[in-house]
Coordinates of C-alpha atoms and ligand atoms in Angstrom, one line a residue:
X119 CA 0.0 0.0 0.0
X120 CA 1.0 3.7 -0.8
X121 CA -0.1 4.7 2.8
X122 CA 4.1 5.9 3.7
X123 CA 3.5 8.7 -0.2
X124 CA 0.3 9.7 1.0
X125 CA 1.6 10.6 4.6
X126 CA 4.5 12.2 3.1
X127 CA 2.2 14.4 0.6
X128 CA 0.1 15.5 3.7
X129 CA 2.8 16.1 5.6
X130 CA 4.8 17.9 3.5
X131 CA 5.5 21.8 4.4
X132 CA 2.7 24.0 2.6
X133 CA 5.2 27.2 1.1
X134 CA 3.5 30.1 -0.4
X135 CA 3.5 29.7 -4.4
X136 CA 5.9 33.0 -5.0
X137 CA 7.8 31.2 -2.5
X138 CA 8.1 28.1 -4.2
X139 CA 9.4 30.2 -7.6
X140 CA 12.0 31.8 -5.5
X141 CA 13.5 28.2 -3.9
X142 CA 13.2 26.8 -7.2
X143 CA 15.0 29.3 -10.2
X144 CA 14.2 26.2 -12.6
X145 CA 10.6 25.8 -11.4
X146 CA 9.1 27.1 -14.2
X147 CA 10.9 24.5 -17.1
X148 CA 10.4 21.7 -14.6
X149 CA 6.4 21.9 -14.4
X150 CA 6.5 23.4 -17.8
X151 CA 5.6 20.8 -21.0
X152 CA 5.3 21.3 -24.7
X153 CA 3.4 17.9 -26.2
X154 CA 1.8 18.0 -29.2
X155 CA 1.5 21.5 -30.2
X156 CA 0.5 22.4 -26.6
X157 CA 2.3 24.2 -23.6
X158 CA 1.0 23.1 -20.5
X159 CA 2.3 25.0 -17.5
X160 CA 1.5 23.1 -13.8
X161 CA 4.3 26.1 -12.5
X162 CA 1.6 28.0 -10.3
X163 CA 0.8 24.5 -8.4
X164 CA 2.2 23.8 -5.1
X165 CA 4.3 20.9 -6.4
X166 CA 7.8 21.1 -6.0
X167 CA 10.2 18.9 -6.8
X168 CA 10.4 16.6 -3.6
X169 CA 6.6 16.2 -4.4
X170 CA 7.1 14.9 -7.8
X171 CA 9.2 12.9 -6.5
X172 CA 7.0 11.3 -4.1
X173 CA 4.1 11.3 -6.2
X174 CA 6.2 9.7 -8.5
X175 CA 7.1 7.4 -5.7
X176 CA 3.1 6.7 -4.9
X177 CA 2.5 6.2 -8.4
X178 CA 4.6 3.1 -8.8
X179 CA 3.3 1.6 -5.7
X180 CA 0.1 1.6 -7.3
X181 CA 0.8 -0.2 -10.1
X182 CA 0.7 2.9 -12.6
X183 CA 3.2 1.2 -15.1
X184 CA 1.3 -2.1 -15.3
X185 CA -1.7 -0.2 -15.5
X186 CA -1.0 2.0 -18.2
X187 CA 0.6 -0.7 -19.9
X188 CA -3.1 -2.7 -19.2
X189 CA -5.0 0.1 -20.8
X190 CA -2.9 -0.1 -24.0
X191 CA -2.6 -3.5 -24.5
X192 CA -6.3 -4.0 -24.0
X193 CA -6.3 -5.3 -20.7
X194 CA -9.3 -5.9 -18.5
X195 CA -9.0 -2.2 -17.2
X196 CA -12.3 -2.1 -16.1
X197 CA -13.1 -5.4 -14.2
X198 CA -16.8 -4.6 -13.0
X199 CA -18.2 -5.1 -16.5
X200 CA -15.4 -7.4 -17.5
X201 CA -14.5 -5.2 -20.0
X202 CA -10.9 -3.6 -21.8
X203 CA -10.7 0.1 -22.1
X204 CA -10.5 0.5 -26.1
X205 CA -10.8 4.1 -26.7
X206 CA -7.0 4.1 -27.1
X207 CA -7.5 1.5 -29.9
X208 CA -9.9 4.1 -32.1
X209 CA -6.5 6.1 -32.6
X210 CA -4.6 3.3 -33.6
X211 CA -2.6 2.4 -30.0
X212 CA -4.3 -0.4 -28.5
X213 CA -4.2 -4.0 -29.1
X214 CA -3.6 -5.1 -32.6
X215 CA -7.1 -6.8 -33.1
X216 CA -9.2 -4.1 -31.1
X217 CA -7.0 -1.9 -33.6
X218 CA -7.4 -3.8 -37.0
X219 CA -11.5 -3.5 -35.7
X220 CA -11.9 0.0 -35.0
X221 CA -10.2 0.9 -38.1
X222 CA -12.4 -1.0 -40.5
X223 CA -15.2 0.3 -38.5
X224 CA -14.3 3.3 -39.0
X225 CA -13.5 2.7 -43.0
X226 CA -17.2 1.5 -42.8
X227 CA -18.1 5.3 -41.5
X228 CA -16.1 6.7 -44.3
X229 CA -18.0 3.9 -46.5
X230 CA -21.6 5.5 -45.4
X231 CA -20.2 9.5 -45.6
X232 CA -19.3 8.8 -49.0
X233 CA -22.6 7.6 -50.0
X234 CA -24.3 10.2 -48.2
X235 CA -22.1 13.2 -49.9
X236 CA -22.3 10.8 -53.3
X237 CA -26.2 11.7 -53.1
X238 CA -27.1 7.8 -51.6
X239 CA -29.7 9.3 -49.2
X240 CA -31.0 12.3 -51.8
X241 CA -30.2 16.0 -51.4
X242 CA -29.1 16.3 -47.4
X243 CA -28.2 19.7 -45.8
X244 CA -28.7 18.7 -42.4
X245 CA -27.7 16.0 -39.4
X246 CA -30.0 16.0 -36.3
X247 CA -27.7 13.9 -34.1
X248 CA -29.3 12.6 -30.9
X249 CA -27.8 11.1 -27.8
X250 CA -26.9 11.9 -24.1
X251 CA -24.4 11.9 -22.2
X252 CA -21.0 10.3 -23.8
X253 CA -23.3 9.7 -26.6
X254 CA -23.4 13.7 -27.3
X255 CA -21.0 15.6 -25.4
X256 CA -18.2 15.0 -27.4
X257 CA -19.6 15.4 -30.9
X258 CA -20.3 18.8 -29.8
X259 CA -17.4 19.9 -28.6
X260 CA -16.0 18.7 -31.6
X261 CA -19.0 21.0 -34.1
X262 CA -18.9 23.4 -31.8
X263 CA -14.9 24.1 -31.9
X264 CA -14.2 23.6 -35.3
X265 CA -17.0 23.6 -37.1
X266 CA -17.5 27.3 -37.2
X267 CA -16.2 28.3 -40.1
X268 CA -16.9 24.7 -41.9
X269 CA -18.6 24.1 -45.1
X270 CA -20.0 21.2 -44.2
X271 CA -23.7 19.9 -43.0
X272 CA -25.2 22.0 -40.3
X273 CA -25.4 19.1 -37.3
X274 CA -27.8 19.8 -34.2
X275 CA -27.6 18.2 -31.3
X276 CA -30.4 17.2 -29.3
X277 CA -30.1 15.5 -25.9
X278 CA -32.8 16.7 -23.2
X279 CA -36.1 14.1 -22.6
X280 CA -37.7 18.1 -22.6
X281 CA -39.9 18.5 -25.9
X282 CA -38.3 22.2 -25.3
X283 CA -35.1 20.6 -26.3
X284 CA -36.4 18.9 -29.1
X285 CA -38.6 21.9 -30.9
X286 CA -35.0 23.9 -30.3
X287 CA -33.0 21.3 -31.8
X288 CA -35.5 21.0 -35.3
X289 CA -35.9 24.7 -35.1
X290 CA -34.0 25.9 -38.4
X291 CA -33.6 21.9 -39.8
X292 CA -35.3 21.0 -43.2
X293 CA -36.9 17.6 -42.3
X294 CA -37.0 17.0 -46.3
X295 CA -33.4 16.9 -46.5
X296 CA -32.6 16.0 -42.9
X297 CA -30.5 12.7 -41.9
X298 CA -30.7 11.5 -38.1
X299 CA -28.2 9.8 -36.2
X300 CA -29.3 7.9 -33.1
X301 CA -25.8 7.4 -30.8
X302 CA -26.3 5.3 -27.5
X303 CA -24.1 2.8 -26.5
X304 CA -26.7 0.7 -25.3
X305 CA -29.5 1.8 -27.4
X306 CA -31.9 1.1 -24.3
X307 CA -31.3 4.9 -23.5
X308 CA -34.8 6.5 -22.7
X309 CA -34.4 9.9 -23.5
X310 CA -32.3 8.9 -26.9
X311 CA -34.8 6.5 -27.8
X312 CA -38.1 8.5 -26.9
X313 CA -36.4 11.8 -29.1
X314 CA -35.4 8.8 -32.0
X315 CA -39.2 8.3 -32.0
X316 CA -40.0 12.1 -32.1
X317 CA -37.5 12.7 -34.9
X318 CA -39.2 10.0 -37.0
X319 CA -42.6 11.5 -36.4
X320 CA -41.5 14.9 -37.1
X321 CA -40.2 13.5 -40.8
X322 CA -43.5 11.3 -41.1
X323 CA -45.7 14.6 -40.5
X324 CA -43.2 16.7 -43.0
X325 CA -44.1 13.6 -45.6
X326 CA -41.0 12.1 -45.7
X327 CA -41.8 8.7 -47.3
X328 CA -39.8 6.2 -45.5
X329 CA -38.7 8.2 -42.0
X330 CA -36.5 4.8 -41.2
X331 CA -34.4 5.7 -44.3
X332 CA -33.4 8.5 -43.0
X333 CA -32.1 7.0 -39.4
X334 CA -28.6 6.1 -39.2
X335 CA -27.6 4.1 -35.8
X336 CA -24.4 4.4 -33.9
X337 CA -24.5 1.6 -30.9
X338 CA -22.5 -1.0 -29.2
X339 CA -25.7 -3.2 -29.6
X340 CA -25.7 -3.4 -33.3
X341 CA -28.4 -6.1 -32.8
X342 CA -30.8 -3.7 -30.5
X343 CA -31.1 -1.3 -33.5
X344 CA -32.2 -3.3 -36.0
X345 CA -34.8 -4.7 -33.8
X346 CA -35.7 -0.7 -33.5
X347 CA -36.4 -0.7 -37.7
X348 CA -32.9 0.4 -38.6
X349 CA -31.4 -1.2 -42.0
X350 CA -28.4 -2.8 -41.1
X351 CA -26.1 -1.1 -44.0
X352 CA -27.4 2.5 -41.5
X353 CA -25.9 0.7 -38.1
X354 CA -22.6 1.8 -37.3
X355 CA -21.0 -0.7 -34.6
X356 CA -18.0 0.4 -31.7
X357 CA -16.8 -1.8 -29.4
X358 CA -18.6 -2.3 -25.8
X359 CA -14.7 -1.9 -24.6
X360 CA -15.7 1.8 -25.6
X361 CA -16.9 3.9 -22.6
X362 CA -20.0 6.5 -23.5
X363 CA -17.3 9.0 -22.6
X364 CA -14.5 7.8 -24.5
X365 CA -16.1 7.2 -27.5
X366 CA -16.4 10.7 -29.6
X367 CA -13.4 8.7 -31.8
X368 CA -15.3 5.7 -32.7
X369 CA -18.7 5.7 -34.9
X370 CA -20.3 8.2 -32.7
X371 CA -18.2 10.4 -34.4
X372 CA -20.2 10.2 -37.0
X373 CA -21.7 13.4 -37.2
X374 CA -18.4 15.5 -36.4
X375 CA -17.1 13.7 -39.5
X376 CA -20.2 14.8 -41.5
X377 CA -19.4 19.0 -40.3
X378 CA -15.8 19.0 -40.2
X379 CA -15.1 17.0 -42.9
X380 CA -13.4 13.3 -43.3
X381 CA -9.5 15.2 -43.1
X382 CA -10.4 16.6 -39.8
X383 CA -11.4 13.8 -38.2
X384 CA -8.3 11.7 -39.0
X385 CA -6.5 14.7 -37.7
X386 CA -8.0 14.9 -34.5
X387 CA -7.2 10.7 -34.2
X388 CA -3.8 11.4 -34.8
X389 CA -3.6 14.4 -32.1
X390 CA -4.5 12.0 -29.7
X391 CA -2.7 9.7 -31.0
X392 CA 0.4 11.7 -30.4
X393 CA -0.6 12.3 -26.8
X394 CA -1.2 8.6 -26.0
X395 CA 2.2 8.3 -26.9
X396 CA 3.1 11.1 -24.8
X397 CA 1.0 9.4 -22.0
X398 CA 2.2 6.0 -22.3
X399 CA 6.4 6.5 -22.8
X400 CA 7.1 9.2 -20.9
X401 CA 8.6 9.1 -17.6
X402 CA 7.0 10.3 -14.4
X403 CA 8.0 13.7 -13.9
X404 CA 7.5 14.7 -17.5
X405 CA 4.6 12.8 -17.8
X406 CA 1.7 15.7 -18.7
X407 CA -1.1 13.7 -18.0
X408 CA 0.3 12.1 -14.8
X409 CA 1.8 15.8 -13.5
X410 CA -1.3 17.1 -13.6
X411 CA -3.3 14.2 -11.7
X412 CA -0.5 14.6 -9.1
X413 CA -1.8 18.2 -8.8
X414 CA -5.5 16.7 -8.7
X415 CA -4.2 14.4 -6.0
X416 CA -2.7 17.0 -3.7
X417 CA -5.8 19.6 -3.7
X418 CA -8.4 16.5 -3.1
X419 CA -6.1 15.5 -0.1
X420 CA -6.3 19.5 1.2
X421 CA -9.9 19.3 0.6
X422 CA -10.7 21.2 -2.3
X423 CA -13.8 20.1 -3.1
X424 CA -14.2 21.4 -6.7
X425 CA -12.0 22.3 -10.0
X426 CA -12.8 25.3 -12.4
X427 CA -11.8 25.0 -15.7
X428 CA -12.4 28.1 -18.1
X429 CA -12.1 28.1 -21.4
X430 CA -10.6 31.9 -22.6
X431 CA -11.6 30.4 -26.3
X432 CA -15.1 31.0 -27.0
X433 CA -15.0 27.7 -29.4
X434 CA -14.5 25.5 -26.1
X435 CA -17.2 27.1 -24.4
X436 CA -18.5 23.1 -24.3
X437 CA -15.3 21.9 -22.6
X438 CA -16.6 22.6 -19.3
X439 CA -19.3 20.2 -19.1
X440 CA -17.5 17.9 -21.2
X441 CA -15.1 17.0 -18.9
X442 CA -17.8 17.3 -16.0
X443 CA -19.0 13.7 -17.2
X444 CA -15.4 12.9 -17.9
X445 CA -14.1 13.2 -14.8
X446 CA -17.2 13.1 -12.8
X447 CA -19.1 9.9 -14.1
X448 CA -15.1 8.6 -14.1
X449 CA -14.0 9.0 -10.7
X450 CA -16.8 10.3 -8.6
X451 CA -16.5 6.7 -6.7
X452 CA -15.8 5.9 -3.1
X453 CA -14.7 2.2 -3.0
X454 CA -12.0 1.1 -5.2
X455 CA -11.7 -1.3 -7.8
X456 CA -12.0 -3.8 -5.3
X457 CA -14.7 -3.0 -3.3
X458 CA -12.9 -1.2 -0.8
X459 CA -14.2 2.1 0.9
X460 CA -10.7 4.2 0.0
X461 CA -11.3 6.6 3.0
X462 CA -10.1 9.6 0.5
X463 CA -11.2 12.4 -1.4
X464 CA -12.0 11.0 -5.0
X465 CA -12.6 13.4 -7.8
X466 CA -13.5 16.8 -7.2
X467 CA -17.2 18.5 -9.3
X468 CA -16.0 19.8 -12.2
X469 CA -17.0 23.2 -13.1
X470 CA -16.3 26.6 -15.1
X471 CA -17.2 28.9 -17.9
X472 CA -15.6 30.6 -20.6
X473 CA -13.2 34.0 -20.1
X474 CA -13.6 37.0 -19.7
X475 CA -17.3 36.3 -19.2
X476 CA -16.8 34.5 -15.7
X477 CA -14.1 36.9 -14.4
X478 CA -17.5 39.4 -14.1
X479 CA -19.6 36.7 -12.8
X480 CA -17.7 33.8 -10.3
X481 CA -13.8 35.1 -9.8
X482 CA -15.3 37.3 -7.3
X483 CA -15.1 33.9 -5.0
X484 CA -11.7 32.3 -6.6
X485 CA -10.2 35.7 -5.2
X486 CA -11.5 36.1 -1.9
X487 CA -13.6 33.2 -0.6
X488 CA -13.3 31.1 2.1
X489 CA -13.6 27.6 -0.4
X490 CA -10.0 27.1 -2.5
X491 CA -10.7 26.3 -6.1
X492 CA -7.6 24.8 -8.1
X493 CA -8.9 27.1 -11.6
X494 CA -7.5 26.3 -15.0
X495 CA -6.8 28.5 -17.8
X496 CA -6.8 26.9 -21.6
X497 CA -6.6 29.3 -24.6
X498 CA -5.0 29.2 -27.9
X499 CA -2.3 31.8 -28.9
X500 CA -3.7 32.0 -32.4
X501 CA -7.0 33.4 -33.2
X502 CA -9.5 32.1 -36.0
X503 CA -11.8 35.2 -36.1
X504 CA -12.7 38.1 -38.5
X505 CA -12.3 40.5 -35.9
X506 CA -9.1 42.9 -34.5
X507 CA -5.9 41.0 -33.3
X508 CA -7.1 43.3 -30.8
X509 CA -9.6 41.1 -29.3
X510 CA -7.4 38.0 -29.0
X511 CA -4.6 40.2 -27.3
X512 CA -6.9 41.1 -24.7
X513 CA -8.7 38.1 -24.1
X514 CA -5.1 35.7 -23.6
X515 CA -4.4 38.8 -21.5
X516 CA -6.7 38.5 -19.5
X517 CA -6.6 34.7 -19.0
X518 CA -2.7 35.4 -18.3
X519 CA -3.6 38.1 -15.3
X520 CA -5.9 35.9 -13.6
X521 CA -3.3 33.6 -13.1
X522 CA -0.9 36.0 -11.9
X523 CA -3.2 37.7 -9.5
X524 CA -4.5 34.1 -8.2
X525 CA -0.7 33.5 -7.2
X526 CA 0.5 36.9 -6.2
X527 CA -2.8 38.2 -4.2
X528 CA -2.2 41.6 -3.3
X529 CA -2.2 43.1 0.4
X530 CA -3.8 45.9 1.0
X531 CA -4.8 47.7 4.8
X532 CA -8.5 47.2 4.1
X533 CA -9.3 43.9 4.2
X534 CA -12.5 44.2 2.0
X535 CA -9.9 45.1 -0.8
X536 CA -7.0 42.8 0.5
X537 CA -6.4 39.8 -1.8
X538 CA -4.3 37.1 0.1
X539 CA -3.1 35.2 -3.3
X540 CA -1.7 31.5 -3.0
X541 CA -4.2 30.1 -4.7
X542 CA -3.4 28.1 -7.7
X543 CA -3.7 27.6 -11.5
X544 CA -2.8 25.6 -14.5
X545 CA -2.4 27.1 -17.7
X546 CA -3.2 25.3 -21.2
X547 CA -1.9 27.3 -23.7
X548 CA -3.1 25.7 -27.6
X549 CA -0.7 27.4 -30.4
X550 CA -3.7 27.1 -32.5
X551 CA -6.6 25.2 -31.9
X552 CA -7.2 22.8 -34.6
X553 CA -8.0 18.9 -35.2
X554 CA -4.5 17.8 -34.0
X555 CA -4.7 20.0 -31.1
X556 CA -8.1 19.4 -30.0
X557 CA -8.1 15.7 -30.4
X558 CA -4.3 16.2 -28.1
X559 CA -6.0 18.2 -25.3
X560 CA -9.2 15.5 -25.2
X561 CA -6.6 12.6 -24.7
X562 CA -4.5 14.6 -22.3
X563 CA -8.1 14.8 -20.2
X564 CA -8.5 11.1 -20.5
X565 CA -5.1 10.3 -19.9
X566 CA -5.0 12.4 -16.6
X567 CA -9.1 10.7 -15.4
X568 CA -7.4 7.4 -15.7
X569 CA -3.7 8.7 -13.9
X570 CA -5.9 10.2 -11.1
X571 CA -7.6 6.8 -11.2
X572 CA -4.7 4.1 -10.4
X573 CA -3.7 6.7 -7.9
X574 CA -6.5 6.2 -6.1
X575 CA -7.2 2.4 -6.8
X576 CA -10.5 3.2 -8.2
X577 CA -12.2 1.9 -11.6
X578 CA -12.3 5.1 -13.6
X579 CA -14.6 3.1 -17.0
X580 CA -18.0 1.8 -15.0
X581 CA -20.8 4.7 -13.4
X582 CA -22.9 2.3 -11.9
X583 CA -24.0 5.6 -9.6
X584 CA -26.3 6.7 -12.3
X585 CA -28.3 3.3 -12.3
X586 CA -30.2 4.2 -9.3
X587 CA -32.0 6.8 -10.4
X588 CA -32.5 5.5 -13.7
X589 CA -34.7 2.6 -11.9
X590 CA -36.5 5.0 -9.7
X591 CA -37.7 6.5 -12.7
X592 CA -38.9 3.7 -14.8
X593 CA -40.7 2.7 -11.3
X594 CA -42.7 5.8 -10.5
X595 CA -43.7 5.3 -14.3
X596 CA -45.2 1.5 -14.0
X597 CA -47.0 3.3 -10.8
X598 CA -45.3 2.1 -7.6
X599 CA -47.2 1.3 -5.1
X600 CA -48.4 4.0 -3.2
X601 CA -47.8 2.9 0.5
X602 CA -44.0 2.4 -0.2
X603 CA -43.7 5.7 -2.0
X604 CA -42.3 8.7 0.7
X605 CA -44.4 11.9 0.9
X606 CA -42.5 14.1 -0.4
X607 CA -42.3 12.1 -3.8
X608 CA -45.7 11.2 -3.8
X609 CA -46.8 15.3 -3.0
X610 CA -44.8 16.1 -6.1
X611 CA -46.0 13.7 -8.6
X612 CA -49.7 14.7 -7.3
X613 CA -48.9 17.9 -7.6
X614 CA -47.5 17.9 -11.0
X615 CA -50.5 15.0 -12.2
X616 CA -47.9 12.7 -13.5
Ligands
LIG1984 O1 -26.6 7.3 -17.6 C1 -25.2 7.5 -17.9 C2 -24.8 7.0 -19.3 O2 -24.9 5.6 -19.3 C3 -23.5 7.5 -19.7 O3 -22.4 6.8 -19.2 C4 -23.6 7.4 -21.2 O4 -22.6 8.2 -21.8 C5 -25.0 7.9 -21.4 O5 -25.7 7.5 -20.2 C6 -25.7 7.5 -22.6 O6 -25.7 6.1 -22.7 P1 -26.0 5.4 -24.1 O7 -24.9 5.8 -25.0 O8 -26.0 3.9 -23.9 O9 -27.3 5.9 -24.6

């Protein structure tokens, strides 16, 4: 057990950040890393070198190696469903056959794209892509970041049970010339499978001949969709070893690839790609993925209870709440793979925004409130838009300063304008965000969910915490019996008349 690290990590002297820069002239090109296109700078952390080191030490008594080594050579990395980890595999670094099968998988995507830009499926203009969860979140981030400027179909995601969120989604779609992809893993979801139904009526009442045509299926349970009424040649198969979360590279990609473009796609593969081999080859203290979960590590243990992550790049306004199920539905566990309660802080909620918008609106609290927030800062140096360099200076700017005045604070004899600093950042700095990049910066995410998970012994790839309510659900809608049901429940259903 790692029990002598972890007493060493809490016991270790807390120095003041500017502190740690003065003891430590090379500070800055130790916690500093350029992978992939991408500087990454852990500097304004409280780890110093003897904490690397016993991170590093901590790490290995965990098993990290083998681990790693587990998730890339398809291991069972995810023992409660029996089950390998293959998202690694969808960029071409995982075990030869899960390789050789995501790949002509993936040529079968291509296959289908083709036939839909060759005119297969008639004149299309738009993609209504539905899913939830790991089955949407990543496909637009993906439209959302690069698909701006793109010339490809316009792609709407729709997600939410709430007929708000379907009437939204269809709002300025042409259901003559429409396609829809259904994504779920599972394809039992509810919501994915109730707005799957509402997208077919909505073509049937637009007089769209053969609504089932027009549905393409992206699943683990190839099977569960043709019993649904999809053609097989419209089912797109991934591999169950592909979490929901994981899985933006496999088939439910599908859509992405429709916006952005076949080129992009295969360039955001080969970004993460390049991080994977970042992730799996390089040693401890250099190890970007594995820094930054030490970092993770060290808050949890000193109780900060949440991250911020903001995204000063208005095209990763989605990050955010991507990584909230990333992180969240991956480590938000308390017993480890085991079964053991692990007595520990596991992952922290996940938050943020986009700069400068929540400087005016949350930083109030990251400066002066009682809670410590670990924030990080991920921009691009380049910008993409029409407007003034202007804009972009000010904006990285103003990412930059936040940092700064998180670390320095500021004292002052009035303690209502007194800022006591010490608090600390990451910065994430993109030269330009692109495919390569992107698909880099999503691996480096996955890469430090799983690090932070074999640090803490816990199965990062099962969520068996959202089951729960999931059943609750389905039995208040078969109509529990009443004398079991509490009275607050049963007051709100009444109330509501469902
Ligand atoms: O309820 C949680 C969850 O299972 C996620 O893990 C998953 O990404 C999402 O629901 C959607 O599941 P599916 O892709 O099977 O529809």
């Amino acid at each position: 057990m790692a029990g002598k690290q972890w007493q060493a990590i809490d016991s270790h002297g807390a120095r003041r950040l500017d502190e740690l820069f003065k003891a430590e002239p090379d500070r800055l090109s130790r916690l500093s890393f350029e992978v992939a296109g991408i500087y990454f700078d852990w500097s304004k952390t409280h780890l110093d070198t003897e904490l690397v080191e016993t991170f590093a030490a901590l790490s290995e008594k965990q098993g990290f190696a083998a681990a790693r080594e587990a998730l890339f050579a398809g291991g069972i990395v995810n023992p409660s469903e029996g089950q390998p980890a293959e998202h690694v595999a969808e960029r071409g670094n995982g075990a030869p056959d899960a390789v050789d099968l995501a790949s002509a998988r993936r040529q079968r995507m291509r296959a289908l794209i083709d036939a839909i830009e060759g005119g297969a499926f008639g004149d299309v203009t738009g993609v209504l892509h539905i899913g939830i969860g790991g089955s949407v979140l990543g496909p637009a981030l993906l439209v959302d970041a690069l698909g701006r400027r793109s010339v490809g179909y316009k792609v709407k995601f729709l997600s939410n049970i709430d007929g708000e969120a379907f009437d939204e989604a269809v709002g300025d779609l042409d259901p003559a010339t429409t396609l829809v992809v259904a994504a779920s893993k599972t394809f039992t979801t509810t919501e994915t499978l109730a707005n799957m139904g509402a997208a077919l009526r909505w073509l049937a009442a637009a007089g769209v001949e053969d609504p089932h045509g027009r549905l393409i299926a992206v699943t683990a349970r190839p099977e569960a969709a043709v019993e649904a009424g999809i053609d097989e040649t419209r089912v797109l198969q991934f591999a169950p070893g592909v979490g929901g979360r994981y899985s933006l590279w496999s088939s439910v990609g599908v859509s992405a690839a429709l916006a952005l473009g076949w080129d992009m796609f295969e360039e955001l593969l080969e970004g993460a790609a390049e991080m994977d081999r970042h992730f799996r080859f390089a040693e401890a203290a250099q190890n970007v993925p594995l820094v930054a979960a030490f970092a993770d590590r060290l808050y949890a243990r000193q109780g900060c209870q949440t991250r911020a992550v903001f995204a000063y790049d208005e095209r990763l306004r989605l990050l955010p709440a991507y990584l909230q199920q990333l992180e969240m539905e991956s480590n938000g566990k308390s017993v480890t793979a085991d079964g053991k309660p692990f007595g520990q802080a596991s992952a922290p909620v996940t938050w943020g925004g986009t700069g400068t918008d929540a400087q005016h609106a949350v930083f109030q609290l990251l400066h002066q409130g009682t809670v410590r927030v670990p924030a990080e800062f991920v921009a691009a140096a380049e910008a993409d838009h029409s407007q003034a360099d202007e804009h972009h200076r000010l904006l990285l700017l103003n990412a930059f300063a936040q940092g700064a005045a998180l670390m320095h604070g500021r004292a002052s004899d009035d303690p209502q304008r007194s800022y006591p600093g010490d608090r600390p950042s990451s910065t994430v700095l993109l030269e330009r965000l692109d495919a390569r990049s992107l698909g880099a910066l999503i691996a480096f995410y996955e890469h430090r969910t799983f690090a932070n998970a074999v640090l803490l012994g816990i199965n990062p790839f099962d969520q068996f915490g959202v089951e729960l309510g999931k059943q609750i659900a389905r039995e208040l809608g078969e109509g529990t019996d009443e004398a079991t049901l509490d009275p607050s429940t049963r007051a709100l259903m009444e109330r509501a008349g469902v």
